[in-house]
PDB file of C-alpha atoms in Angstrom:
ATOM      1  CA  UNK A   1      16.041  17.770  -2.893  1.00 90.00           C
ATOM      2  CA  UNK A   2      12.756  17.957  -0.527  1.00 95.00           C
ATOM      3  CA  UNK A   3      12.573  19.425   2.673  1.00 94.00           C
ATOM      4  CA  UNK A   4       9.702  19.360   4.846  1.00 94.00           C
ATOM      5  CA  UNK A   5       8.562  22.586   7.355  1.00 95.00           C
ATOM      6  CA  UNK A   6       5.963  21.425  10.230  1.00 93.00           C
ATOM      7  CA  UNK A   7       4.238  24.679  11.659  1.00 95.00           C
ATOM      8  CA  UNK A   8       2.745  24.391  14.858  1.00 95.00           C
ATOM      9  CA  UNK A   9       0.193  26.562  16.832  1.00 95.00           C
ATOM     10  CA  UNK A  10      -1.795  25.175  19.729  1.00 95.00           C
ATOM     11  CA  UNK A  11      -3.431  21.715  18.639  1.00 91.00           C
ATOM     12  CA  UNK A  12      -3.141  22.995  14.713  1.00 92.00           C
ATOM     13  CA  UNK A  13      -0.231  21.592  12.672  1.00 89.00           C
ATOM     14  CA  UNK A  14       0.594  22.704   9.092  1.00 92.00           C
ATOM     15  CA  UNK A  15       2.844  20.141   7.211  1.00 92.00           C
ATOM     16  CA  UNK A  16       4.562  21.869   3.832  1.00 94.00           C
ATOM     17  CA  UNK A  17       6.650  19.762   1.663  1.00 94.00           C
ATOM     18  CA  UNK A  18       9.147  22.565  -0.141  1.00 95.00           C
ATOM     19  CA  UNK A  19      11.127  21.528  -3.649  1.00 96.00           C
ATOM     20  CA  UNK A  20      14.567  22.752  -4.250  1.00 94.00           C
ATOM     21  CA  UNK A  21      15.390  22.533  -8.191  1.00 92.00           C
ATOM     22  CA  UNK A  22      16.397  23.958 -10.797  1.00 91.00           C
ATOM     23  CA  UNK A  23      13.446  23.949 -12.838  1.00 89.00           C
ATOM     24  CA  UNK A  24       9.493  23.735 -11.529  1.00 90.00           C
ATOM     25  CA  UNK A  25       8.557  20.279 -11.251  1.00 93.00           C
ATOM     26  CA  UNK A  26       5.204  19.582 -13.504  1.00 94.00           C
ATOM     27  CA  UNK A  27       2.853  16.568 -12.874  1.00 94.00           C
ATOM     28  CA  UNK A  28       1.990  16.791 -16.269  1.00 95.00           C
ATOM     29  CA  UNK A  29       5.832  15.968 -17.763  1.00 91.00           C
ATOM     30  CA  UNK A  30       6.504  13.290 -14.974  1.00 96.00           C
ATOM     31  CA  UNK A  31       7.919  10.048 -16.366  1.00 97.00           C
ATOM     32  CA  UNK A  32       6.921   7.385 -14.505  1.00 97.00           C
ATOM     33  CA  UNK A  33       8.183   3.845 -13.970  1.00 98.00           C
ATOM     34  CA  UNK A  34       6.001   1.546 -12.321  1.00 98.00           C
ATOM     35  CA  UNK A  35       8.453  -0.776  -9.803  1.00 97.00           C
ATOM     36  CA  UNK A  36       6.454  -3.708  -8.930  1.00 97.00           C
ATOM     37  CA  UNK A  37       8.173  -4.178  -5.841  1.00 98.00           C
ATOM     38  CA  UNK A  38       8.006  -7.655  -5.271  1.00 97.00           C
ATOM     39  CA  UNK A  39       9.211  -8.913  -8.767  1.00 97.00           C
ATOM     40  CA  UNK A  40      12.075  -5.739  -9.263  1.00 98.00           C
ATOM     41  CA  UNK A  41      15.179  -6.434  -7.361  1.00 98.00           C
ATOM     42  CA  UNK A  42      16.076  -8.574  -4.076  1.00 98.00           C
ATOM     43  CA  UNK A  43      17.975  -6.111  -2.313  1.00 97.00           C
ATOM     44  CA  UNK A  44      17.658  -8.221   1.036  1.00 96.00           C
ATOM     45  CA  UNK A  45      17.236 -11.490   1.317  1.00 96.00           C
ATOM     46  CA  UNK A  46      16.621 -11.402   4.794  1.00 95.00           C
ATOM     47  CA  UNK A  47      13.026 -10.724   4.610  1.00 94.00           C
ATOM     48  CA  UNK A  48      11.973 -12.920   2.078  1.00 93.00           C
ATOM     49  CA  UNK A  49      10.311 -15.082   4.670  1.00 86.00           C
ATOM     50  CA  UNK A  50       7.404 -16.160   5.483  1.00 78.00           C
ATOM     51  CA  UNK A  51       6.911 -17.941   2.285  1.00 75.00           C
ATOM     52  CA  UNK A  52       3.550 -19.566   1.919  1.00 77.00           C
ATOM     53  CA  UNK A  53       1.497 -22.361   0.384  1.00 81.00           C
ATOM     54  CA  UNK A  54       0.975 -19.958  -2.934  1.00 86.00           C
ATOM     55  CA  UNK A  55       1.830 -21.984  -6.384  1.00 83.00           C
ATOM     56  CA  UNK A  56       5.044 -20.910  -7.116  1.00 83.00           C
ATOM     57  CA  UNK A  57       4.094 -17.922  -9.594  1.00 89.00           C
ATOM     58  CA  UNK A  58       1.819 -16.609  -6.933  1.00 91.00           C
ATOM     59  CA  UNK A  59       4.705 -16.616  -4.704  1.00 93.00           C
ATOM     60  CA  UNK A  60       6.598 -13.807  -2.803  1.00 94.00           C
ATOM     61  CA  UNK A  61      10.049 -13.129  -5.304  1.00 95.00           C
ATOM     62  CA  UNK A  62      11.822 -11.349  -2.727  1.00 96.00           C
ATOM     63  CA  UNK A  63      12.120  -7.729  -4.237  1.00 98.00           C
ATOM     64  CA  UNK A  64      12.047  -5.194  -1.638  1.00 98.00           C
ATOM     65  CA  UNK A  65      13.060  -1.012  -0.886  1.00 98.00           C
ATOM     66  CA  UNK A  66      16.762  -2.002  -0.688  1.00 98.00           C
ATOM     67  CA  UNK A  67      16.704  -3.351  -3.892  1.00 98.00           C
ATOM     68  CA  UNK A  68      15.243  -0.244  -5.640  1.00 98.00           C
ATOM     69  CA  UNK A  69      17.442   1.983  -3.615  1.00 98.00           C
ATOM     70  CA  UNK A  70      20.519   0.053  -5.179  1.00 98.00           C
ATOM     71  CA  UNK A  71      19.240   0.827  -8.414  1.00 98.00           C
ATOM     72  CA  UNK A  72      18.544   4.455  -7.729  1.00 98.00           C
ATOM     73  CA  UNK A  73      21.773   5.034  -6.413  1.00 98.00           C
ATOM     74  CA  UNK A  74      22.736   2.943  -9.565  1.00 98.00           C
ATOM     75  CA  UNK A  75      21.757   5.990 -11.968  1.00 98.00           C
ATOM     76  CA  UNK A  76      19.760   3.232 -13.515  1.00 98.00           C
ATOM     77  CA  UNK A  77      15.938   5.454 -13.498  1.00 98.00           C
ATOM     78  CA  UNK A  78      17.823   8.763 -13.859  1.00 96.00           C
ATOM     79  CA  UNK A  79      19.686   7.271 -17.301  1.00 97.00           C
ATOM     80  CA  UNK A  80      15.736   6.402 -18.409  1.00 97.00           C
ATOM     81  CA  UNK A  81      14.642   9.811 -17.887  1.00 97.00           C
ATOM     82  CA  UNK A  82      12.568   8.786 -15.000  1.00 97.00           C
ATOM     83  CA  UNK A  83      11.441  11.265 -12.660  1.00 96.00           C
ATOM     84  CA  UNK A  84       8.493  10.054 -10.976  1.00 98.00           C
ATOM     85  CA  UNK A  85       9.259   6.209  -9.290  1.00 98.00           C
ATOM     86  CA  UNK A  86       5.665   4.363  -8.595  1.00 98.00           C
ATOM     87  CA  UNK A  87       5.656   1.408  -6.169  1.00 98.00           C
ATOM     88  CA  UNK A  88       3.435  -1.059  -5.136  1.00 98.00           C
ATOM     89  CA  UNK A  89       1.063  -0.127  -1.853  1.00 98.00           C
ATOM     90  CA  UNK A  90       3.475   0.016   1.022  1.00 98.00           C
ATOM     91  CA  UNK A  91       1.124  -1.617   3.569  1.00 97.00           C
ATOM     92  CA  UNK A  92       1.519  -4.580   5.740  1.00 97.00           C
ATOM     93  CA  UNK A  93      -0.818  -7.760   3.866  1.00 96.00           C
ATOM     94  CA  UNK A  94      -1.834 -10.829   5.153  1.00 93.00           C
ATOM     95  CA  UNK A  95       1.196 -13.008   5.457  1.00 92.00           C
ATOM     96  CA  UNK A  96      -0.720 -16.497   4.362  1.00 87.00           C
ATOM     97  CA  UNK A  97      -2.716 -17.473   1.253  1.00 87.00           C
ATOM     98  CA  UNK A  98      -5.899 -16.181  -0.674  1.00 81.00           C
ATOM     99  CA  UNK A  99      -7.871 -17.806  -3.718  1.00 73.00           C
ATOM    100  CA  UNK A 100     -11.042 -16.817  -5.452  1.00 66.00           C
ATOM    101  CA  UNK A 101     -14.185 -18.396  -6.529  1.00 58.00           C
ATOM    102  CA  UNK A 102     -13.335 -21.374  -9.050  1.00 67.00           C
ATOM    103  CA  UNK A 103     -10.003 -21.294  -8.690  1.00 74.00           C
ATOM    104  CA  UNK A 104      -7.934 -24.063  -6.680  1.00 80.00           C
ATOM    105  CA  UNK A 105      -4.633 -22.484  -7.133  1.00 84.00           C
ATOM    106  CA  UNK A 106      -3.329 -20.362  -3.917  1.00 86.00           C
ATOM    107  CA  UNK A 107      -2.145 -17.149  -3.914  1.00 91.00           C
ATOM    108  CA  UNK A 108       0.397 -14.950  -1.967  1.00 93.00           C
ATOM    109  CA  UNK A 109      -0.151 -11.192  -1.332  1.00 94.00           C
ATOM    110  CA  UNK A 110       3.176 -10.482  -3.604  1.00 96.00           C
ATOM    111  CA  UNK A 111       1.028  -7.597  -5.420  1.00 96.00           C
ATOM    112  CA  UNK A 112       0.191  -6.260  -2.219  1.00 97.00           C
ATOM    113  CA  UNK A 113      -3.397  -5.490  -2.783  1.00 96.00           C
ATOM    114  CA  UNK A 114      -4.521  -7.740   0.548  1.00 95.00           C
ATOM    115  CA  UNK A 115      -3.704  -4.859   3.297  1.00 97.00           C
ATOM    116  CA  UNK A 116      -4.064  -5.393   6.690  1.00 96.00           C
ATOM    117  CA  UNK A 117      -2.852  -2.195   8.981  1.00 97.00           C
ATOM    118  CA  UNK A 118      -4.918  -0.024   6.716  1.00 96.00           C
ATOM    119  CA  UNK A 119      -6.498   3.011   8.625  1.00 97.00           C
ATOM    120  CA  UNK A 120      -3.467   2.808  11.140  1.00 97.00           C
ATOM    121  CA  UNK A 121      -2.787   5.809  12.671  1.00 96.00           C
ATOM    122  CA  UNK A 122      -0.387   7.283  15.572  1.00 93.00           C
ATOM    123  CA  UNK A 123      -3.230   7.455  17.741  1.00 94.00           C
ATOM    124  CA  UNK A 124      -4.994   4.089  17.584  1.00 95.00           C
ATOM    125  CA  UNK A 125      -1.250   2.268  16.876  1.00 92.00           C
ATOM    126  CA  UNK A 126      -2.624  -0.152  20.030  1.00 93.00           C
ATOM    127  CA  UNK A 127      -5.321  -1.633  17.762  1.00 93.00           C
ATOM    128  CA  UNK A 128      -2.566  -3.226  15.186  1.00 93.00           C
ATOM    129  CA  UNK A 129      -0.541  -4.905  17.871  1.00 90.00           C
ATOM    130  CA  UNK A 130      -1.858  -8.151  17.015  1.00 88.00           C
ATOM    131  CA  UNK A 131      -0.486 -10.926  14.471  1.00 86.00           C
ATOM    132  CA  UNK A 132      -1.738 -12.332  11.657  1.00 83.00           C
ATOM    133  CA  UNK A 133      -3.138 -15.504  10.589  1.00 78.00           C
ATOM    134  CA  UNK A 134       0.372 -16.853   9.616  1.00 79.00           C
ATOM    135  CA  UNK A 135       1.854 -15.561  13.374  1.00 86.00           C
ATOM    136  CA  UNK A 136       3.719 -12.475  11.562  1.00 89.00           C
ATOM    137  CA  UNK A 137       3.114  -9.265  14.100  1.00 92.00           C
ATOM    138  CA  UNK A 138       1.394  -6.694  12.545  1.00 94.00           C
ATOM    139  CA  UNK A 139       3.281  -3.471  10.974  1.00 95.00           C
ATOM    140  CA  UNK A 140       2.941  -0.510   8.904  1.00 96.00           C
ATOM    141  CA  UNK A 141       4.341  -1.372   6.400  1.00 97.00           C
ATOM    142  CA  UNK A 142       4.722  -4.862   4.294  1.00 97.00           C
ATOM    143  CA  UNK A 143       7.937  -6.922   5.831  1.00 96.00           C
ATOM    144  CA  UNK A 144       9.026  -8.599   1.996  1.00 97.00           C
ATOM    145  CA  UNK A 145      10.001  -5.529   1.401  1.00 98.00           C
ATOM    146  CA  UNK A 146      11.053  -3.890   4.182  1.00 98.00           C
ATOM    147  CA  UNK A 147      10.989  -1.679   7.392  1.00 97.00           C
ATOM    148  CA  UNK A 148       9.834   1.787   7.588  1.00 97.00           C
ATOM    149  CA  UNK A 149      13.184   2.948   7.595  1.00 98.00           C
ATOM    150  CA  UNK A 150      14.112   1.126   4.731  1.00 98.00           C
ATOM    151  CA  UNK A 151      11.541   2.810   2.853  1.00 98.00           C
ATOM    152  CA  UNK A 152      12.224   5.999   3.930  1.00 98.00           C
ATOM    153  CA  UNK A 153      16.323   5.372   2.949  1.00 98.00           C
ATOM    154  CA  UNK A 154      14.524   4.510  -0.856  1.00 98.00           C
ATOM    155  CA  UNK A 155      12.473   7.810  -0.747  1.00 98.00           C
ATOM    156  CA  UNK A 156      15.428   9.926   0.755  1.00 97.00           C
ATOM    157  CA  UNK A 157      17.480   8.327  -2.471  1.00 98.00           C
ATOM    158  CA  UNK A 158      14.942   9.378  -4.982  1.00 98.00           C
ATOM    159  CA  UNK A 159      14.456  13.121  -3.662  1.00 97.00           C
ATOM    160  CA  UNK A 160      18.306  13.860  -3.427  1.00 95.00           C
ATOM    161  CA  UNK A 161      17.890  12.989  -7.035  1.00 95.00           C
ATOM    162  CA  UNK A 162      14.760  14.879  -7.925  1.00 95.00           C
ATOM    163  CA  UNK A 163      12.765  11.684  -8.541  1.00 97.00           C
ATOM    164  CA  UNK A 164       9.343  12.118  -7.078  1.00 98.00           C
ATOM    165  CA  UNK A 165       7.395   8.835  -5.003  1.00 98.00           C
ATOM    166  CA  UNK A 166       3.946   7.787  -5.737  1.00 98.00           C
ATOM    167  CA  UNK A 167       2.779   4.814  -4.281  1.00 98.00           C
ATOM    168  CA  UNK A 168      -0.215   2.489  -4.765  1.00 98.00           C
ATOM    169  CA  UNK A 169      -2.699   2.948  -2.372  1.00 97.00           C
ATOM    170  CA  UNK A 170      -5.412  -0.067  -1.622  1.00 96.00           C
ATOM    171  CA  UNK A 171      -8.500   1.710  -0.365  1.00 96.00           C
ATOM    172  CA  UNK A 172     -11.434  -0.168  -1.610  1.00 96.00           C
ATOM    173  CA  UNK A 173     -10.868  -3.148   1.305  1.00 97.00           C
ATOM    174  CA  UNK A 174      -9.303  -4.730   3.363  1.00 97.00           C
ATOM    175  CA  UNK A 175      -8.620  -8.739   4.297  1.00 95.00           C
ATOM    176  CA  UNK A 176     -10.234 -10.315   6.952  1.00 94.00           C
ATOM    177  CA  UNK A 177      -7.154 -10.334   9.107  1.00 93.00           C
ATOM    178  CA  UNK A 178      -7.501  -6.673   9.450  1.00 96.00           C
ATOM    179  CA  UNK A 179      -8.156  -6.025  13.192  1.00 96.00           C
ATOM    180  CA  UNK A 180     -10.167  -3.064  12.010  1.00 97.00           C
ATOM    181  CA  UNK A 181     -12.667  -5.596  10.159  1.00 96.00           C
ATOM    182  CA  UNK A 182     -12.626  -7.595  12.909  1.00 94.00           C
ATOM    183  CA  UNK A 183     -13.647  -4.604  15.672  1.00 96.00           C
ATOM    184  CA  UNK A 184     -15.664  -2.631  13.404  1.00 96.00           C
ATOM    185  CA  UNK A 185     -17.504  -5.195  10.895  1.00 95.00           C
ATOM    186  CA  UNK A 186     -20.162  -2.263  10.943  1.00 96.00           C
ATOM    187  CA  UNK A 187     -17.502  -0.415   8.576  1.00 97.00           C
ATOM    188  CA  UNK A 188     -18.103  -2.705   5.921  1.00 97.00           C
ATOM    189  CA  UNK A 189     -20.835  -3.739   3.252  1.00 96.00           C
ATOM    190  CA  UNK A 190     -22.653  -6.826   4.442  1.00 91.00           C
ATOM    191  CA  UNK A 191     -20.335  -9.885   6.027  1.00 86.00           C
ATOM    192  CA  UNK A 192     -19.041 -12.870   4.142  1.00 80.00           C
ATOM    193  CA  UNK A 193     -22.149 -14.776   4.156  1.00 84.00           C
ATOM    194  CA  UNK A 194     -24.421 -11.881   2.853  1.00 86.00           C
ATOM    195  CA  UNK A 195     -22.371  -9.864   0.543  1.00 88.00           C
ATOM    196  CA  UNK A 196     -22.081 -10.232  -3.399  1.00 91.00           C
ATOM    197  CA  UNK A 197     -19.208 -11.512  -4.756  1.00 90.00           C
ATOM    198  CA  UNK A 198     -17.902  -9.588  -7.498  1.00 89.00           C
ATOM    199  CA  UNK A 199     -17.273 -12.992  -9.571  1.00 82.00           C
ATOM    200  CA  UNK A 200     -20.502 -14.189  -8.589  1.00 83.00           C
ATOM    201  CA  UNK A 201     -23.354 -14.918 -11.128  1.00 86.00           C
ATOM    202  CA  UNK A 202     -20.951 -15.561 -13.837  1.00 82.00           C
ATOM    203  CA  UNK A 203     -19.610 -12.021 -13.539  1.00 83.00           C
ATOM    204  CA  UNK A 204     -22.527 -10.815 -13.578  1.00 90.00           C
ATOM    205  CA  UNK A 205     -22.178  -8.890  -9.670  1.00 91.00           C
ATOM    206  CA  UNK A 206     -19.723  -6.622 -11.205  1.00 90.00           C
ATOM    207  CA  UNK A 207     -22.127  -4.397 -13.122  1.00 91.00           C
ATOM    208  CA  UNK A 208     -24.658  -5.172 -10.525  1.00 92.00           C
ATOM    209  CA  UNK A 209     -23.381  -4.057  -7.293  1.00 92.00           C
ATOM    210  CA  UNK A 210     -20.140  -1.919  -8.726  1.00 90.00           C
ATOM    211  CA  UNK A 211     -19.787  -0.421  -5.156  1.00 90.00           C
ATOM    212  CA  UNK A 212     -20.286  -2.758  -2.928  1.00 93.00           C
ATOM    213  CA  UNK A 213     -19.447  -6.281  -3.880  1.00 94.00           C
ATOM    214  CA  UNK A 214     -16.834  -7.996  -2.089  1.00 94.00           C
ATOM    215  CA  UNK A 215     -13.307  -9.088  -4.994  1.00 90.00           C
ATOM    216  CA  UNK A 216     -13.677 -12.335  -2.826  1.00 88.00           C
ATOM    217  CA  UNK A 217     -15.325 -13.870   0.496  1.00 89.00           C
ATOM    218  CA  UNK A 218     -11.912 -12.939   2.369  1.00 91.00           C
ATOM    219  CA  UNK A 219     -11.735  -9.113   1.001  1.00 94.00           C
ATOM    220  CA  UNK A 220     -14.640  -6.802   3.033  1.00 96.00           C
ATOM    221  CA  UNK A 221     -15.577  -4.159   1.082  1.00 97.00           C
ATOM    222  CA  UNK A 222     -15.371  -0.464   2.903  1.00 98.00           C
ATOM    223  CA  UNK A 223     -17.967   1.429   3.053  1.00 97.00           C
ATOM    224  CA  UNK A 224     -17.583   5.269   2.030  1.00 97.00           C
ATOM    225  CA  UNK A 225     -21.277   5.873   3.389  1.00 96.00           C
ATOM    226  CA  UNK A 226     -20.251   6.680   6.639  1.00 97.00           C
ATOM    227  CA  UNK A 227     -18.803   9.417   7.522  1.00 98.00           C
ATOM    228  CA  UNK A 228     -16.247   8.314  10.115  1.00 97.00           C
ATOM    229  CA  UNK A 229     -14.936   6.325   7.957  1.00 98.00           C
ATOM    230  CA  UNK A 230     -14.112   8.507   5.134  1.00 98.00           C
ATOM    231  CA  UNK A 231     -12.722  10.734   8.037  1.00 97.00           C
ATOM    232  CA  UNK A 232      -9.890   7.803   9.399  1.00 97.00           C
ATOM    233  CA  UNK A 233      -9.139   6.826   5.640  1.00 98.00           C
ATOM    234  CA  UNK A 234      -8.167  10.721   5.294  1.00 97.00           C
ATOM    235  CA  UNK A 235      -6.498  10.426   8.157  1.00 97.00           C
ATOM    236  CA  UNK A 236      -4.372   7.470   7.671  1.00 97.00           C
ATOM    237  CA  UNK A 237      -3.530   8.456   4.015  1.00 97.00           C
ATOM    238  CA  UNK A 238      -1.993  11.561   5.481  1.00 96.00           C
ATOM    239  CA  UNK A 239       0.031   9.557   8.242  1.00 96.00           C
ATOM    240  CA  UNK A 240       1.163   7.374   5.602  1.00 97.00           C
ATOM    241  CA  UNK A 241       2.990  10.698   4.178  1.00 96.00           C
ATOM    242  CA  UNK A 242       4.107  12.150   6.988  1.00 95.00           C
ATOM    243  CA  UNK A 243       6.101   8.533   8.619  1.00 95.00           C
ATOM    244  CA  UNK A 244       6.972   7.753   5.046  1.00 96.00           C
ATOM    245  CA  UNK A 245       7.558  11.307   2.774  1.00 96.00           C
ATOM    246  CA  UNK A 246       6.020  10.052   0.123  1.00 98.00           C
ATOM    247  CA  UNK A 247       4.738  12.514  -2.650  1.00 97.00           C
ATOM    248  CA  UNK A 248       1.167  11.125  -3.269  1.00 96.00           C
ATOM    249  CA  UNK A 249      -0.673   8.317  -4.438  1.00 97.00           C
ATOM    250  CA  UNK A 250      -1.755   5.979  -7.197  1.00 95.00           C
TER     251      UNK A 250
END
């Protein structure tokens, strides 16, 4: 299994993660099985709400942490030679609907790729106690699939069986219900009525602004200019393995 020291001295804090197995683990030999969360197993059904206005295919399914956890406690990854379990990003989305240019179907944040508490930290915590546009208070971590202790139970269930946690981690933007966009638009490139769309011009904005165009007019694009905020992503990314004991990200 894992176990995790935290060495202390003065303000400094040393956090070491320490393997106990039989054999070295090696990044290089990991299988890994990618559990889209949303679509794998509905271990829950008490969180499946809020649904949305999302065609039905764009649609929260209801998988969550409890439902991978039955299936690692199953044997069912271990008896596919899986050692490494990927999920999808752990982080709270927005809770209503998105589209993008041309499109008139709407879409759900099922794939988790529309955070919203991204950046969130123990020290600035009071910035995320907001809702969001659909009246869901904002979390850590996404509620269809579970609470932070819930995903901690799945992780705890993978190390005592030497399966390793990667999860997806969504660091090019954000969506507009972020409080952070909304405090600190200065973060971001351009606003929603300057920036390039990345479907814009026929698809042309993708190889002409690579860095800084926007996925879609609700999706600000961070950016990595500025120092501070390379700093607080750093900073969050590690806070998102110390609550959670993940092993790293995708």
């Amino acid at each position: 299994g894992k176990y995790v020291y935290t060495v202390k001295a003065g303000d400094e804090e040393l956090y070491v993660p320490v393997w106990k197995e039989p054999e070295p683990f090696d990044w290089h030999d990991a299988v890994l099985y990618f559990a889209f969360t949303d679509r794998f197993m509905n271990g829950d059904s008490s969180n499946d709400a809020p649904r949305s206005d999302a065609t039905h295919k764009a649609e929260w399914y209801g998988g969550d942490f409890r439902g991978l956890q039955q299936k690692v406690e199953s044997g069912y990854f271990e008896q596919l030679g899986v050692n490494t379990l990927w999920l999808s990003s752990v982080s709270m989305n927005t809770q209503g609907t998105s589209g993008s240019l041309n499109d008139p179907f709407r879409y759900s944040a099922y794939h988790s790729y529309w955070p919203v508490t991204t950046f969130m930290t123990d020290e600035n915590q009071s910035i995320f106690s907001g809702v969001t546009s659909a009246g869901v208070p904002l979390t850590a971590i996404e509620p269809h699939f579970g609470t932070l202790e819930d995903l901690k139970s799945l992780v705890d269930a993978c190390h005592s069986r030497g399966i390793r946690v990667l999860v997806d981690f969504a660091a090019n933007h954000v969506h507009v219900d972020s409080p952070i966009y909304q405090l600190h638009p200065e973060w971001f490139n351009g606003d929603a009525e300057s920036a390039k769309i990345c479907d814009g011009d026929n698809g042309a904005n993708w190889d002409k602004y690579p860095e800084t165009c926007w996925f879609s007019g609700d999706l600000p694009d961070i950016d990595y200019n500025q120092a501070e905020v390379r700093k607080l992503m750093v900073e969050h990314a590690i806070w998102l393995i110390k609550k959670t004991n993940i092993d790293g990200f995708r």
